[in-house]
PDB file of C-alpha atoms in Angstrom:
ATOM      1  CA  MET A   1      15.048   9.099  -7.968  1.00 93.00           C
ATOM      2  CA  LEU A   2      12.075   8.397 -10.215  1.00 96.00           C
ATOM      3  CA  ILE A   3       8.595   7.637  -8.847  1.00 97.00           C
ATOM      4  CA  ALA A   4       5.874   7.108 -11.433  1.00 97.00           C
ATOM      5  CA  GLY A   5       2.414   6.638  -9.947  1.00 97.00           C
ATOM      6  CA  PHE A   6      -1.097   6.278 -11.315  1.00 97.00           C
ATOM      7  CA  PRO A   7      -4.568   5.374  -9.956  1.00 96.00           C
ATOM      8  CA  ALA A   8      -5.887   2.102 -11.319  1.00 94.00           C
ATOM      9  CA  GLY A   9      -9.165   0.262 -11.567  1.00 88.00           C
ATOM     10  CA  ALA A  10     -12.578   0.632 -10.004  1.00 85.00           C
ATOM     11  CA  TRP A  11     -11.186   1.742  -6.635  1.00 88.00           C
ATOM     12  CA  GLY A  12      -8.576   4.201  -7.904  1.00 93.00           C
ATOM     13  CA  THR A  13      -5.777   2.338  -6.165  1.00 95.00           C
ATOM     14  CA  ASN A  14      -2.419   4.048  -6.507  1.00 97.00           C
ATOM     15  CA  CYS A  15       0.248   1.889  -8.155  1.00 98.00           C
ATOM     16  CA  TYR A  16       3.844   3.124  -8.035  1.00 98.00           C
ATOM     17  CA  LEU A  17       6.996   2.332  -9.981  1.00 98.00           C
ATOM     18  CA  VAL A  18      10.162   3.372  -8.150  1.00 98.00           C
ATOM     19  CA  ALA A  19      13.634   3.535  -9.696  1.00 98.00           C
ATOM     20  CA  PRO A  20      16.953   5.310  -9.090  1.00 96.00           C
ATOM     21  CA  ALA A  21      16.432   7.020 -12.451  1.00 96.00           C
ATOM     22  CA  ALA A  22      14.901   6.501 -15.889  1.00 97.00           C
ATOM     23  CA  GLY A  23      16.458   3.632 -17.809  1.00 97.00           C
ATOM     24  CA  GLU A  24      17.251   1.600 -14.673  1.00 98.00           C
ATOM     25  CA  GLU A  25      15.801  -1.239 -12.612  1.00 98.00           C
ATOM     26  CA  CYS A  26      12.573  -0.551 -10.748  1.00 98.00           C
ATOM     27  CA  VAL A  27      10.276  -1.838  -8.021  1.00 98.00           C
ATOM     28  CA  ILE A  28       6.505  -1.951  -8.522  1.00 98.00           C
ATOM     29  CA  ILE A  29       4.273  -1.226  -5.523  1.00 98.00           C
ATOM     30  CA  ASP A  30       0.656  -2.462  -5.380  1.00 98.00           C
ATOM     31  CA  PRO A  31      -0.329  -3.375  -8.947  1.00 97.00           C
ATOM     32  CA  GLY A  32      -4.050  -3.640  -8.274  1.00 93.00           C
ATOM     33  CA  HIS A  33      -7.262  -3.903 -10.266  1.00 89.00           C
ATOM     34  CA  GLN A  34      -6.663  -3.162 -13.973  1.00 91.00           C
ATOM     35  CA  ALA A  35      -3.122  -1.922 -13.280  1.00 95.00           C
ATOM     36  CA  ALA A  36      -1.202  -4.181 -15.674  1.00 95.00           C
ATOM     37  CA  GLN A  37      -1.459  -1.914 -18.729  1.00 96.00           C
ATOM     38  CA  GLY A  38      -0.541   1.153 -16.709  1.00 97.00           C
ATOM     39  CA  VAL A  39       2.541  -0.652 -15.436  1.00 98.00           C
ATOM     40  CA  GLU A  40       3.578  -1.584 -18.966  1.00 98.00           C
ATOM     41  CA  ASP A  41       3.017   1.976 -20.183  1.00 98.00           C
ATOM     42  CA  ALA A  42       5.219   3.387 -17.389  1.00 98.00           C
ATOM     43  CA  VAL A  43       7.909   0.757 -17.969  1.00 98.00           C
ATOM     44  CA  LYS A  44       8.049   1.667 -21.646  1.00 98.00           C
ATOM     45  CA  LYS A  45       7.887   5.434 -21.099  1.00 98.00           C
ATOM     46  CA  HIS A  46      10.732   5.470 -18.572  1.00 98.00           C
ATOM     47  CA  ARG A  47      12.699   2.519 -20.055  1.00 98.00           C
ATOM     48  CA  LEU A  48      12.543   0.586 -16.788  1.00 98.00           C
ATOM     49  CA  LYS A  49      13.385  -3.003 -15.888  1.00 98.00           C
ATOM     50  CA  PRO A  50      11.171  -4.366 -13.072  1.00 98.00           C
ATOM     51  CA  VAL A  51      12.967  -6.554 -10.535  1.00 98.00           C
ATOM     52  CA  ALA A  52      10.246  -7.023  -7.881  1.00 98.00           C
ATOM     53  CA  VAL A  53       6.671  -6.327  -6.862  1.00 98.00           C
ATOM     54  CA  VAL A  54       6.083  -5.314  -3.231  1.00 98.00           C
ATOM     55  CA  LEU A  55       2.642  -5.214  -1.649  1.00 98.00           C
ATOM     56  CA  THR A  56       1.378  -3.071   1.224  1.00 98.00           C
ATOM     57  CA  HIS A  57      -1.422  -5.571   1.936  1.00 97.00           C
ATOM     58  CA  GLY A  58      -3.483  -8.287   0.323  1.00 96.00           C
ATOM     59  CA  HIS A  59      -6.819  -6.692  -0.587  1.00 93.00           C
ATOM     60  CA  ILE A  60      -7.769  -7.389  -4.177  1.00 91.00           C
ATOM     61  CA  ASP A  61      -7.720  -3.699  -5.152  1.00 92.00           C
ATOM     62  CA  HIS A  62      -3.971  -3.743  -4.406  1.00 95.00           C
ATOM     63  CA  VAL A  63      -3.001  -7.197  -5.738  1.00 95.00           C
ATOM     64  CA  ALA A  64      -5.342  -8.019  -8.633  1.00 92.00           C
ATOM     65  CA  SER A  65      -2.632  -7.524 -11.289  1.00 94.00           C
ATOM     66  CA  VAL A  66       0.185  -9.238  -9.390  1.00 96.00           C
ATOM     67  CA  VAL A  67       0.065 -12.461 -11.404  1.00 96.00           C
ATOM     68  CA  PRO A  68       0.200 -10.866 -14.891  1.00 96.00           C
ATOM     69  CA  VAL A  69       2.775  -8.236 -13.865  1.00 97.00           C
ATOM     70  CA  CYS A  70       5.090 -10.740 -12.167  1.00 97.00           C
ATOM     71  CA  GLY A  71       4.631 -13.187 -15.031  1.00 97.00           C
ATOM     72  CA  ALA A  72       5.386 -10.615 -17.719  1.00 97.00           C
ATOM     73  CA  HIS A  73       8.685  -9.665 -16.083  1.00 98.00           C
ATOM     74  CA  ASP A  74       9.592 -12.907 -14.270  1.00 98.00           C
ATOM     75  CA  VAL A  75       9.907 -11.180 -10.889  1.00 98.00           C
ATOM     76  CA  PRO A  76       8.893 -12.151  -7.338  1.00 98.00           C
ATOM     77  CA  ALA A  77       6.131 -10.598  -5.253  1.00 98.00           C
ATOM     78  CA  TRP A  78       6.755  -9.651  -1.623  1.00 98.00           C
ATOM     79  CA  ILE A  79       3.869  -9.728   0.884  1.00 98.00           C
ATOM     80  CA  HIS A  80       3.443 -10.124   4.636  1.00 98.00           C
ATOM     81  CA  PRO A  81       2.609 -13.754   5.555  1.00 98.00           C
ATOM     82  CA  GLU A  82      -0.621 -12.782   7.351  1.00 97.00           C
ATOM     83  CA  ASP A  83      -2.042 -11.389   4.101  1.00 97.00           C
ATOM     84  CA  ARG A  84      -0.633 -13.956   1.698  1.00 96.00           C
ATOM     85  CA  PHE A  85      -3.868 -16.001   1.619  1.00 94.00           C
ATOM     86  CA  MET A  86      -5.724 -13.022   0.162  1.00 93.00           C
ATOM     87  CA  MET A  87      -4.074 -13.420  -3.228  1.00 93.00           C
ATOM     88  CA  SER A  88      -5.726 -16.818  -3.655  1.00 89.00           C
ATOM     89  CA  ASP A  89      -8.876 -16.270  -1.573  1.00 86.00           C
ATOM     90  CA  PRO A  90     -10.008 -12.631  -1.769  1.00 81.00           C
ATOM     91  CA  GLU A  91     -13.557 -13.621  -0.811  1.00 78.00           C
ATOM     92  CA  LYS A  92     -12.319 -14.700   2.619  1.00 78.00           C
ATOM     93  CA  ALA A  93     -10.438 -11.421   2.944  1.00 75.00           C
ATOM     94  CA  LEU A  94     -13.423  -9.211   2.093  1.00 77.00           C
ATOM     95  CA  GLY A  95     -16.359 -11.128   3.491  1.00 65.00           C
ATOM     96  CA  ARG A  96     -18.701 -13.246   1.453  1.00 54.00           C
ATOM     97  CA  SER A  97     -21.088 -10.504   0.318  1.00 50.00           C
ATOM     98  CA  ILE A  98     -18.370  -8.324  -1.213  1.00 52.00           C
ATOM     99  CA  GLY A  99     -16.180 -11.181  -2.380  1.00 45.00           C
ATOM    100  CA  GLN A 100     -18.914 -12.892  -4.379  1.00 47.00           C
ATOM    101  CA  GLN A 101     -19.589  -9.674  -6.310  1.00 50.00           C
ATOM    102  CA  LEU A 102     -15.986  -9.626  -7.535  1.00 52.00           C
ATOM    103  CA  MET A 103     -15.158 -13.238  -8.274  1.00 48.00           C
ATOM    104  CA  GLY A 104     -16.793 -13.312 -11.691  1.00 51.00           C
ATOM    105  CA  GLU A 105     -14.537 -10.585 -13.108  1.00 56.00           C
ATOM    106  CA  LEU A 106     -11.175 -11.349 -11.485  1.00 67.00           C
ATOM    107  CA  THR A 107      -8.529 -14.011 -11.916  1.00 67.00           C
ATOM    108  CA  VAL A 108      -6.981 -14.796  -8.551  1.00 75.00           C
ATOM    109  CA  GLY A 109      -3.910 -16.728  -7.431  1.00 87.00           C
ATOM    110  CA  GLU A 110      -0.271 -16.373  -6.501  1.00 94.00           C
ATOM    111  CA  PRO A 111       2.588 -15.582  -8.881  1.00 95.00           C
ATOM    112  CA  ASP A 112       5.255 -18.250  -9.300  1.00 95.00           C
ATOM    113  CA  ASP A 113       7.644 -16.649  -6.793  1.00 97.00           C
ATOM    114  CA  VAL A 114       6.295 -15.243  -3.514  1.00 98.00           C
ATOM    115  CA  LYS A 115       8.572 -13.923  -0.788  1.00 98.00           C
ATOM    116  CA  GLU A 116       7.413 -12.945   2.702  1.00 98.00           C
ATOM    117  CA  LEU A 117       7.976  -9.597   4.402  1.00 98.00           C
ATOM    118  CA  THR A 118       8.945  -9.181   8.053  1.00 97.00           C
ATOM    119  CA  ASP A 119       8.715  -6.212  10.386  1.00 98.00           C
ATOM    120  CA  GLY A 120      11.921  -4.200  10.438  1.00 97.00           C
ATOM    121  CA  ALA A 121      13.321  -5.757   7.280  1.00 97.00           C
ATOM    122  CA  ALA A 122      15.516  -3.668   4.996  1.00 97.00           C
ATOM    123  CA  LEU A 123      14.864  -4.665   1.397  1.00 97.00           C
ATOM    124  CA  GLU A 124      17.666  -3.923  -1.050  1.00 97.00           C
ATOM    125  CA  LEU A 125      15.971  -3.852  -4.442  1.00 98.00           C
ATOM    126  CA  ALA A 126      17.006  -2.132  -7.687  1.00 98.00           C
ATOM    127  CA  GLY A 127      19.841  -0.408  -5.851  1.00 96.00           C
ATOM    128  CA  MET A 128      17.428   1.174  -3.356  1.00 97.00           C
ATOM    129  CA  GLU A 129      16.564   0.503   0.274  1.00 97.00           C
ATOM    130  CA  PHE A 130      13.004   0.017   1.503  1.00 98.00           C
ATOM    131  CA  SER A 131      12.468  -0.217   5.259  1.00 98.00           C
ATOM    132  CA  VAL A 132       9.502  -2.438   6.095  1.00 98.00           C
ATOM    133  CA  ALA A 133       7.186  -1.780   9.045  1.00 98.00           C
ATOM    134  CA  HIS A 134       4.369  -4.135   9.959  1.00 98.00           C
ATOM    135  CA  ALA A 135       1.308  -1.892  10.456  1.00 98.00           C
ATOM    136  CA  PRO A 136      -1.800  -3.993  11.169  1.00 98.00           C
ATOM    137  CA  GLY A 137      -5.255  -2.517  11.575  1.00 97.00           C
ATOM    138  CA  HIS A 138      -6.577  -2.230   8.025  1.00 96.00           C
ATOM    139  CA  THR A 139      -5.573  -5.881   7.578  1.00 96.00           C
ATOM    140  CA  LYS A 140      -3.543  -8.185   9.791  1.00 97.00           C
ATOM    141  CA  GLY A 141      -0.652  -8.181   7.340  1.00 98.00           C
ATOM    142  CA  SER A 142      -0.549  -4.522   6.320  1.00 98.00           C
ATOM    143  CA  VAL A 143       2.933  -3.061   5.935  1.00 98.00           C
ATOM    144  CA  THR A 144       4.500   0.236   4.945  1.00 98.00           C
ATOM    145  CA  PHE A 145       7.687   0.966   3.005  1.00 98.00           C
ATOM    146  CA  ARG A 146       9.978   3.871   3.856  1.00 98.00           C
ATOM    147  CA  MET A 147      12.854   5.191   1.762  1.00 98.00           C
ATOM    148  CA  PRO A 148      15.533   7.347   3.408  1.00 96.00           C
ATOM    149  CA  GLU A 149      16.335  10.943   2.541  1.00 93.00           C
ATOM    150  CA  GLN A 150      18.612  11.266  -0.486  1.00 87.00           C
ATOM    151  CA  ALA A 151      20.481  14.451  -1.356  1.00 83.00           C
ATOM    152  CA  ASP A 152      17.727  16.985  -2.055  1.00 83.00           C
ATOM    153  CA  ILE A 153      14.925  14.386  -1.867  1.00 90.00           C
ATOM    154  CA  PRO A 154      13.061  14.085   1.446  1.00 96.00           C
ATOM    155  CA  PRO A 155      12.192  10.668   2.931  1.00 97.00           C
ATOM    156  CA  VAL A 156       9.380   8.871   1.120  1.00 98.00           C
ATOM    157  CA  PHE A 157       6.767   6.775   2.927  1.00 98.00           C
ATOM    158  CA  PHE A 158       4.504   4.355   1.044  1.00 98.00           C
ATOM    159  CA  SER A 159       1.677   4.050   3.548  1.00 98.00           C
ATOM    160  CA  GLY A 160      -0.692   1.694   1.749  1.00 97.00           C
ATOM    161  CA  ASP A 161      -4.110   1.965   3.395  1.00 97.00           C
ATOM    162  CA  LEU A 162      -2.756   2.861   6.831  1.00 97.00           C
ATOM    163  CA  LEU A 163      -2.669   6.635   6.308  1.00 97.00           C
ATOM    164  CA  PHE A 164      -4.293   8.862   3.691  1.00 97.00           C
ATOM    165  CA  ALA A 165      -4.398  12.617   3.204  1.00 97.00           C
ATOM    166  CA  GLY A 166      -6.873  13.604   5.907  1.00 95.00           C
ATOM    167  CA  SER A 167      -7.963  10.076   6.676  1.00 95.00           C
ATOM    168  CA  ILE A 168      -7.069   6.476   7.533  1.00 96.00           C
ATOM    169  CA  GLY A 169      -7.973   3.055   6.172  1.00 96.00           C
ATOM    170  CA  ARG A 170     -11.248   1.338   6.967  1.00 94.00           C
ATOM    171  CA  THR A 171     -11.287  -1.346   9.642  1.00 94.00           C
ATOM    172  CA  ASP A 172     -14.686  -2.993   9.174  1.00 92.00           C
ATOM    173  CA  LEU A 173     -13.585  -5.795   6.817  1.00 90.00           C
ATOM    174  CA  PRO A 174     -12.298  -9.193   8.044  1.00 90.00           C
ATOM    175  CA  GLY A 175      -8.975  -8.709   9.831  1.00 93.00           C
ATOM    176  CA  GLY A 176      -9.565  -5.005  10.456  1.00 94.00           C
ATOM    177  CA  ASP A 177      -9.237  -3.573  13.947  1.00 95.00           C
ATOM    178  CA  HIS A 178      -9.691   0.110  14.790  1.00 95.00           C
ATOM    179  CA  ALA A 179      -7.672   0.017  18.014  1.00 95.00           C
ATOM    180  CA  GLU A 180      -4.890  -1.764  16.145  1.00 97.00           C
ATOM    181  CA  ILE A 181      -4.724   0.767  13.322  1.00 97.00           C
ATOM    182  CA  LEU A 182      -4.428   3.572  15.891  1.00 96.00           C
ATOM    183  CA  GLN A 183      -1.534   1.702  17.501  1.00 96.00           C
ATOM    184  CA  SER A 184       0.095   1.351  14.083  1.00 97.00           C
ATOM    185  CA  LEU A 185      -0.330   5.065  13.410  1.00 97.00           C
ATOM    186  CA  ALA A 186       1.375   5.856  16.717  1.00 96.00           C
ATOM    187  CA  ARG A 187       4.202   3.372  16.275  1.00 97.00           C
ATOM    188  CA  VAL A 188       4.889   3.735  12.549  1.00 98.00           C
ATOM    189  CA  CYS A 189       3.830   7.269  11.544  1.00 98.00           C
ATOM    190  CA  LEU A 190       4.390   9.531  14.531  1.00 97.00           C
ATOM    191  CA  PRO A 191       8.186   9.010  14.691  1.00 97.00           C
ATOM    192  CA  LEU A 192       8.633  10.069  11.047  1.00 97.00           C
ATOM    193  CA  GLU A 193      10.036  13.487  10.173  1.00 97.00           C
ATOM    194  CA  ASP A 194       7.521  16.161   9.178  1.00 97.00           C
ATOM    195  CA  SER A 195       9.220  16.479   5.780  1.00 97.00           C
ATOM    196  CA  THR A 196       8.459  12.841   4.911  1.00 98.00           C
ATOM    197  CA  VAL A 197       6.409  12.588   1.720  1.00 98.00           C
ATOM    198  CA  VAL A 198       3.453  10.216   2.108  1.00 98.00           C
ATOM    199  CA  LEU A 199       2.381   8.260  -0.970  1.00 98.00           C
ATOM    200  CA  SER A 200      -0.721   6.330   0.025  1.00 97.00           C
ATOM    201  CA  GLY A 201      -2.867   3.605  -1.448  1.00 97.00           C
ATOM    202  CA  HIS A 202      -5.625   6.036  -2.451  1.00 96.00           C
ATOM    203  CA  GLY A 203      -5.850   9.768  -3.003  1.00 95.00           C
ATOM    204  CA  PRO A 204      -3.227  12.512  -3.311  1.00 96.00           C
ATOM    205  CA  GLN A 205       0.213  12.701  -1.788  1.00 97.00           C
ATOM    206  CA  THR A 206       0.742  14.516   1.488  1.00 98.00           C
ATOM    207  CA  THR A 207       3.407  14.877   4.173  1.00 98.00           C
ATOM    208  CA  ILE A 208       3.704  13.640   7.723  1.00 98.00           C
ATOM    209  CA  GLY A 209       3.863  17.248   8.906  1.00 97.00           C
ATOM    210  CA  ARG A 210       0.605  18.116   7.185  1.00 97.00           C
ATOM    211  CA  GLU A 211      -1.122  15.022   8.555  1.00 97.00           C
ATOM    212  CA  ARG A 212       0.253  15.589  12.040  1.00 96.00           C
ATOM    213  CA  ALA A 213      -1.339  19.049  11.958  1.00 96.00           C
ATOM    214  CA  THR A 214      -4.637  18.321  10.195  1.00 96.00           C
ATOM    215  CA  ASN A 215      -5.494  14.592  10.157  1.00 96.00           C
ATOM    216  CA  PRO A 216      -7.992  14.055  13.006  1.00 95.00           C
ATOM    217  CA  PHE A 217      -6.799  10.508  13.657  1.00 95.00           C
ATOM    218  CA  LEU A 218      -3.101  11.275  13.696  1.00 95.00           C
ATOM    219  CA  ARG A 219      -3.751  14.351  15.825  1.00 93.00           C
ATOM    220  CA  ALA A 220      -5.741  12.321  18.322  1.00 92.00           C
ATOM    221  CA  VAL A 221      -3.099   9.603  18.516  1.00 92.00           C
ATOM    222  CA  SER A 222      -0.384  12.236  18.937  1.00 87.00           C
ATOM    223  CA  SER A 223      -2.233  13.774  21.881  1.00 83.00           C
ATOM    224  CA  GLY A 224      -2.996  10.421  23.451  1.00 78.00           C
ATOM    225  CA  GLY A 225      -6.666  10.447  22.465  1.00 64.00           C
ATOM    226  CA  HIS A 226      -8.768   7.575  21.139  1.00 63.00           C
ATOM    227  CA  PRO A 227     -11.001   8.739  18.273  1.00 63.00           C
ATOM    228  CA  GLN A 228     -14.213   6.802  17.787  1.00 57.00           C
ATOM    229  CA  THR A 229     -14.679   4.510  14.806  1.00 55.00           C
ATOM    230  CA  PRO A 230     -16.818   6.347  12.231  1.00 45.00           C
ATOM    231  CA  ALA A 231     -18.927   4.637   9.594  1.00 41.00           C
ATOM    232  CA  PRO A 232     -16.973   3.580   6.475  1.00 45.00           C
ATOM    233  CA  ALA A 233     -17.500   5.489   3.260  1.00 37.00           C
ATOM    234  CA  GLY A 234     -18.843   2.965   0.777  1.00 32.00           C
ATOM    235  CA  LEU A 235     -16.969  -0.156  -0.270  1.00 36.00           C
ATOM    236  CA  GLY A 236     -13.515   0.677   0.901  1.00 43.00           C
ATOM    237  CA  GLY A 237     -12.790   4.309   1.585  1.00 54.00           C
ATOM    238  CA  GLY A 238     -10.941   5.793   4.457  1.00 51.00           C
ATOM    239  CA  PHE A 239     -12.675   7.387   7.388  1.00 45.00           C
ATOM    240  CA  SER A 240     -13.301  11.053   8.240  1.00 43.00           C
ATOM    241  CA  ALA A 241     -14.506  13.980   6.164  1.00 40.00           C
ATOM    242  CA  ALA A 242     -12.142  13.006   3.331  1.00 42.00           C
ATOM    243  CA  PRO A 243     -12.912   9.361   2.536  1.00 41.00           C
ATOM    244  CA  ARG A 244     -10.831   7.497  -0.024  1.00 46.00           C
ATOM    245  CA  ARG A 245     -11.976   4.818  -2.409  1.00 46.00           C
ATOM    246  CA  GLY A 246     -10.669   1.308  -2.021  1.00 65.00           C
ATOM    247  CA  MET A 247     -10.988  -1.591   0.350  1.00 68.00           C
TER     248      MET A 247
END
């Protein structure tokens, strides 16, 4: 399996291209702010053919390049219905004060073909299987994508802004809910095997085992605790001592 990832734009949002191998079809995850050129560079480098874009949620730092990327390759974008409006109305998704700062520099809207994700769905794309889990808390329509273990490759979990290395997504923007994100962590993350590789929306990769042992929020949820909501780190970072950039 090939996973090519890079941080893009002002918020360092991780965009991923996933394929069975170089020279084959691929799926693009979260082409956000200023990600279009990075996508094209990775497609050319690895001789890939995109067949779909899938989105962990609708914040502009994860979807800003959806229209040009889908248009360039004539592919659909998949998003949960509760976050679909964010592609066309990011100001409503972020709150007026933040949204107005961004509208002058971004082109918003939906690609020509939008398909909606559902909890528990198994997407068969580019010869690969992505298991979808609805994981609200950061936004109402946040989802994660999990790929099963393959030969010598451990399971891979694209967590979006649900779970970061040492942190979790912020919950102070419209649609965010701290109690809900803790419930999502318990329902979606805790059952995963410790060997599962976590590729998140911001920051470095980690594993479920490492986060189960060191992430204060996952540890608290695992023990039945209810950690307090800390102050967010800037525009869109995660919480805790290791905040991440983003929304």
